[in-house]
Amino acid sequence: RAVIYREATEAEAIEAMAINVKHGEPPRDFLAYVRDRGSCLLVAKDGNDTVGFASVTVDAAHETARLDNVFVLPSSRRWGIGSRLLTESVSYARAQRVTRIITEIDVSNPAIVVYLKAGFRICGYLDLALFAQPVTQRPVLFLTYDILP
């Protein structure tokens, strides 16, 4: 597949918002990632079709980037698109001169393996049920990726 990876346009951000909702994900304002200088929406394009995207927010004061969302269309999974989006996200963060990327992932998400193969490591775990809280979300793993100078 000749998939192209690049920063999204506003039109692609709107398309990503629709894709996200269509696939049962919570609504996100991806336009903000395109418009804000401290963030980025990366897209994976197969011809004219958006087949995946990743959103990154930079906190320069703490030398940290947050990988807020990575999504690949179900029909385009297992082609390395998610792995490449992670690599492109790391490259974007490195260009912003941060020292780490953090993210979180649902413990039942099989993409955990993709993150670990890309060099992320587990740095925490949260299960609200352990604190006798009303549980509305599943347990999550916190991941980090250290960016070397």
mmCIF file of C-alpha atoms in Angstrom:
data_model
loop_
_atom_site.group_PDB
_atom_site.id
_atom_site.type_symbol
_atom_site.label_atom_id
_atom_site.label_comp_id
_atom_site.label_asym_id
_atom_site.label_seq_id
_atom_site.Cartn_x
_atom_site.Cartn_y
_atom_site.Cartn_z
ATOM 1 C CA ARG A 1 0.000 0.000 0.000
ATOM 2 C CA ALA A 2 1.208 3.485 -0.842
ATOM 3 C CA VAL A 3 0.030 5.223 2.318
ATOM 4 C CA ILE A 4 1.134 8.833 2.833
ATOM 5 C CA TYR A 5 1.648 10.250 6.355
ATOM 6 C CA ARG A 6 1.498 14.003 6.992
ATOM 7 C CA GLU A 7 -0.040 16.771 9.080
ATOM 8 C CA ALA A 8 -3.783 17.125 8.501
ATOM 9 C CA THR A 9 -5.640 19.978 6.881
ATOM 10 C CA GLU A 10 -8.771 21.459 8.461
ATOM 11 C CA ALA A 11 -10.946 19.450 6.051
ATOM 12 C CA GLU A 12 -9.161 16.241 7.081
ATOM 13 C CA ALA A 13 -9.631 17.128 10.757
ATOM 14 C CA ILE A 14 -13.380 17.400 10.164
ATOM 15 C CA GLU A 15 -13.281 14.059 8.338
ATOM 16 C CA ALA A 16 -11.370 12.494 11.265
ATOM 17 C CA MET A 17 -14.029 13.755 13.700
ATOM 18 C CA ALA A 18 -16.743 12.040 11.627
ATOM 19 C CA ILE A 19 -14.728 8.812 11.362
ATOM 20 C CA ASN A 20 -14.156 8.802 15.112
ATOM 21 C CA VAL A 21 -17.860 9.121 15.919
ATOM 22 C CA LYS A 22 -18.893 6.654 13.211
ATOM 23 C CA HIS A 23 -16.704 4.007 14.842
ATOM 24 C CA GLY A 24 -18.113 4.542 18.336
ATOM 25 C CA GLU A 25 -15.286 6.666 19.700
ATOM 26 C CA PRO A 26 -16.004 9.719 21.858
ATOM 27 C CA PRO A 27 -16.340 12.995 19.938
ATOM 28 C CA ARG A 28 -13.080 14.950 19.702
ATOM 29 C CA ASP A 29 -12.302 18.397 18.368
ATOM 30 C CA PHE A 30 -9.550 17.507 15.921
ATOM 31 C CA LEU A 31 -9.761 20.988 14.396
ATOM 32 C CA ALA A 32 -8.090 22.273 17.550
ATOM 33 C CA TYR A 33 -5.067 20.061 16.800
ATOM 34 C CA VAL A 34 -4.737 21.626 13.355
ATOM 35 C CA ARG A 35 -5.246 25.202 14.529
ATOM 36 C CA ASP A 36 -3.151 25.181 17.732
ATOM 37 C CA ARG A 37 0.608 25.593 17.392
ATOM 38 C CA GLY A 38 1.253 23.283 20.341
ATOM 39 C CA SER A 39 -0.496 20.300 18.818
ATOM 40 C CA CYS A 40 -0.750 18.265 15.657
ATOM 41 C CA LEU A 41 -3.141 15.916 13.886
ATOM 42 C CA LEU A 42 -1.331 13.418 11.677
ATOM 43 C CA VAL A 43 -3.228 11.570 8.954
ATOM 44 C CA ALA A 44 -2.567 8.384 7.041
ATOM 45 C CA LYS A 45 -3.885 8.713 3.485
ATOM 46 C CA ASP A 46 -4.407 5.824 1.071
ATOM 47 C CA GLY A 47 -5.043 7.763 -2.118
ATOM 48 C CA ASN A 48 -7.810 10.208 -1.228
ATOM 49 C CA ASP A 49 -9.041 8.106 1.698
ATOM 50 C CA THR A 50 -8.126 8.829 5.315
ATOM 51 C CA VAL A 51 -7.348 5.414 6.793
ATOM 52 C CA GLY A 52 -5.913 6.543 10.133
ATOM 53 C CA PHE A 53 -4.879 9.460 12.285
ATOM 54 C CA ALA A 54 -3.018 10.365 15.455
ATOM 55 C CA SER A 55 -3.269 13.487 17.607
ATOM 56 C CA VAL A 56 -0.413 14.908 19.676
ATOM 57 C CA THR A 57 -0.343 17.765 22.181
ATOM 58 C CA VAL A 58 2.944 19.326 23.301
ATOM 59 C CA ASP A 59 3.567 20.699 26.797
ATOM 60 C CA ALA A 60 6.860 22.473 26.137
ATOM 61 C CA ALA A 61 7.174 23.700 29.742
ATOM 62 C CA HIS A 62 7.374 20.090 30.944
ATOM 63 C CA GLU A 63 9.216 18.799 27.844
ATOM 64 C CA THR A 64 6.403 16.311 27.327
ATOM 65 C CA ALA A 65 4.095 15.410 24.471
ATOM 66 C CA ARG A 66 0.815 13.604 24.952
ATOM 67 C CA LEU A 67 -0.372 11.133 22.346
ATOM 68 C CA ASP A 68 -4.092 11.766 22.721
ATOM 69 C CA ASN A 69 -5.537 9.491 20.072
ATOM 70 C CA VAL A 70 -4.453 6.930 17.491
ATOM 71 C CA PHE A 71 -7.053 5.378 15.224
ATOM 72 C CA VAL A 72 -6.866 3.160 12.144
ATOM 73 C CA LEU A 73 -9.946 2.104 10.188
ATOM 74 C CA PRO A 74 -10.787 -1.546 10.889
ATOM 75 C CA SER A 75 -10.438 -2.369 7.178
ATOM 76 C CA SER A 76 -6.891 -0.943 7.167
ATOM 77 C CA ARG A 77 -5.561 -2.614 10.302
ATOM 78 C CA ARG A 78 -2.671 -5.073 10.306
ATOM 79 C CA TRP A 79 -0.912 -3.153 7.505
ATOM 80 C CA GLY A 80 1.526 -1.318 9.795
ATOM 81 C CA ILE A 81 -0.420 1.950 9.625
ATOM 82 C CA GLY A 82 -0.788 2.230 13.413
ATOM 83 C CA SER A 83 2.925 1.524 13.882
ATOM 84 C CA ARG A 84 3.833 4.185 11.352
ATOM 85 C CA LEU A 85 1.475 6.709 12.987
ATOM 86 C CA LEU A 86 3.294 6.062 16.277
ATOM 87 C CA THR A 87 6.657 6.584 14.551
ATOM 88 C CA GLU A 88 5.439 9.817 12.940
ATOM 89 C CA SER A 89 4.097 10.990 16.309
ATOM 90 C CA VAL A 90 7.499 10.387 17.905
ATOM 91 C CA SER A 91 9.178 12.283 15.055
ATOM 92 C CA TYR A 92 6.798 15.221 15.524
ATOM 93 C CA ALA A 93 7.452 15.249 19.281
ATOM 94 C CA ARG A 94 11.215 15.065 18.751
ATOM 95 C CA ALA A 95 11.023 18.072 16.405
ATOM 96 C CA GLN A 96 9.230 19.959 19.202
ATOM 97 C CA ARG A 97 12.223 19.222 21.482
ATOM 98 C CA VAL A 98 10.371 17.254 24.131
ATOM 99 C CA THR A 99 12.000 14.451 26.097
ATOM 100 C CA ARG A 100 9.060 12.067 26.406
ATOM 101 C CA ILE A 101 5.673 11.118 25.056
ATOM 102 C CA ILE A 102 2.932 9.850 27.348
ATOM 103 C CA THR A 103 -0.338 8.142 26.527
ATOM 104 C CA GLU A 104 -2.901 5.806 27.996
ATOM 105 C CA ILE A 105 -4.647 2.778 26.567
ATOM 106 C CA ASP A 106 -7.513 0.553 27.671
ATOM 107 C CA VAL A 107 -6.071 -2.676 29.110
ATOM 108 C CA SER A 108 -8.245 -4.747 26.766
ATOM 109 C CA ASN A 109 -7.042 -2.968 23.612
ATOM 110 C CA PRO A 110 -4.960 -5.390 21.495
ATOM 111 C CA ALA A 111 -2.985 -2.405 20.133
ATOM 112 C CA ILE A 112 -0.935 -2.460 23.353
ATOM 113 C CA VAL A 113 1.438 -4.785 21.491
ATOM 114 C CA VAL A 114 1.903 -2.170 18.741
ATOM 115 C CA TYR A 115 2.864 0.476 21.307
ATOM 116 C CA LEU A 116 5.321 -1.848 23.065
ATOM 117 C CA LYS A 117 6.938 -2.883 19.760
ATOM 118 C CA ALA A 118 7.269 0.824 18.874
ATOM 119 C CA GLY A 119 9.312 1.406 22.043
ATOM 120 C CA PHE A 120 6.685 2.590 24.507
ATOM 121 C CA ARG A 121 6.906 1.126 27.994
ATOM 122 C CA ILE A 122 4.303 0.672 30.699
ATOM 123 C CA CYS A 123 4.705 3.201 33.502
ATOM 124 C CA GLY A 124 1.392 2.910 35.361
ATOM 125 C CA TYR A 125 -2.021 1.325 35.756
ATOM 126 C CA LEU A 126 -5.356 2.698 36.925
ATOM 127 C CA ASP A 127 -8.474 0.749 37.815
ATOM 128 C CA LEU A 128 -11.033 2.964 39.522
ATOM 129 C CA ALA A 129 -12.768 -0.147 40.868
ATOM 130 C CA LEU A 130 -9.815 -0.527 43.247
ATOM 131 C CA PHE A 131 -10.913 2.691 44.947
ATOM 132 C CA ALA A 132 -14.571 1.673 45.336
ATOM 133 C CA GLN A 133 -15.519 4.352 42.812
ATOM 134 C CA PRO A 134 -18.451 3.989 40.441
ATOM 135 C CA VAL A 135 -16.770 2.448 37.414
ATOM 136 C CA THR A 136 -17.706 4.045 34.122
ATOM 137 C CA GLN A 137 -14.461 3.290 32.343
ATOM 138 C CA ARG A 138 -12.282 0.242 31.997
ATOM 139 C CA PRO A 139 -8.834 -0.007 33.579
ATOM 140 C CA VAL A 140 -6.080 1.764 31.649
ATOM 141 C CA LEU A 141 -2.348 1.392 31.243
ATOM 142 C CA PHE A 142 -0.157 4.483 31.150
ATOM 143 C CA LEU A 143 2.656 4.325 28.627
ATOM 144 C CA THR A 144 5.712 6.467 28.030
ATOM 145 C CA TYR A 145 8.297 6.788 25.298
ATOM 146 C CA ASP A 146 11.631 8.403 26.134
ATOM 147 C CA ILE A 147 13.021 10.570 23.348
ATOM 148 C CA LEU A 148 16.782 10.586 23.302
ATOM 149 C CA PRO A 149 18.558 13.789 22.260
#
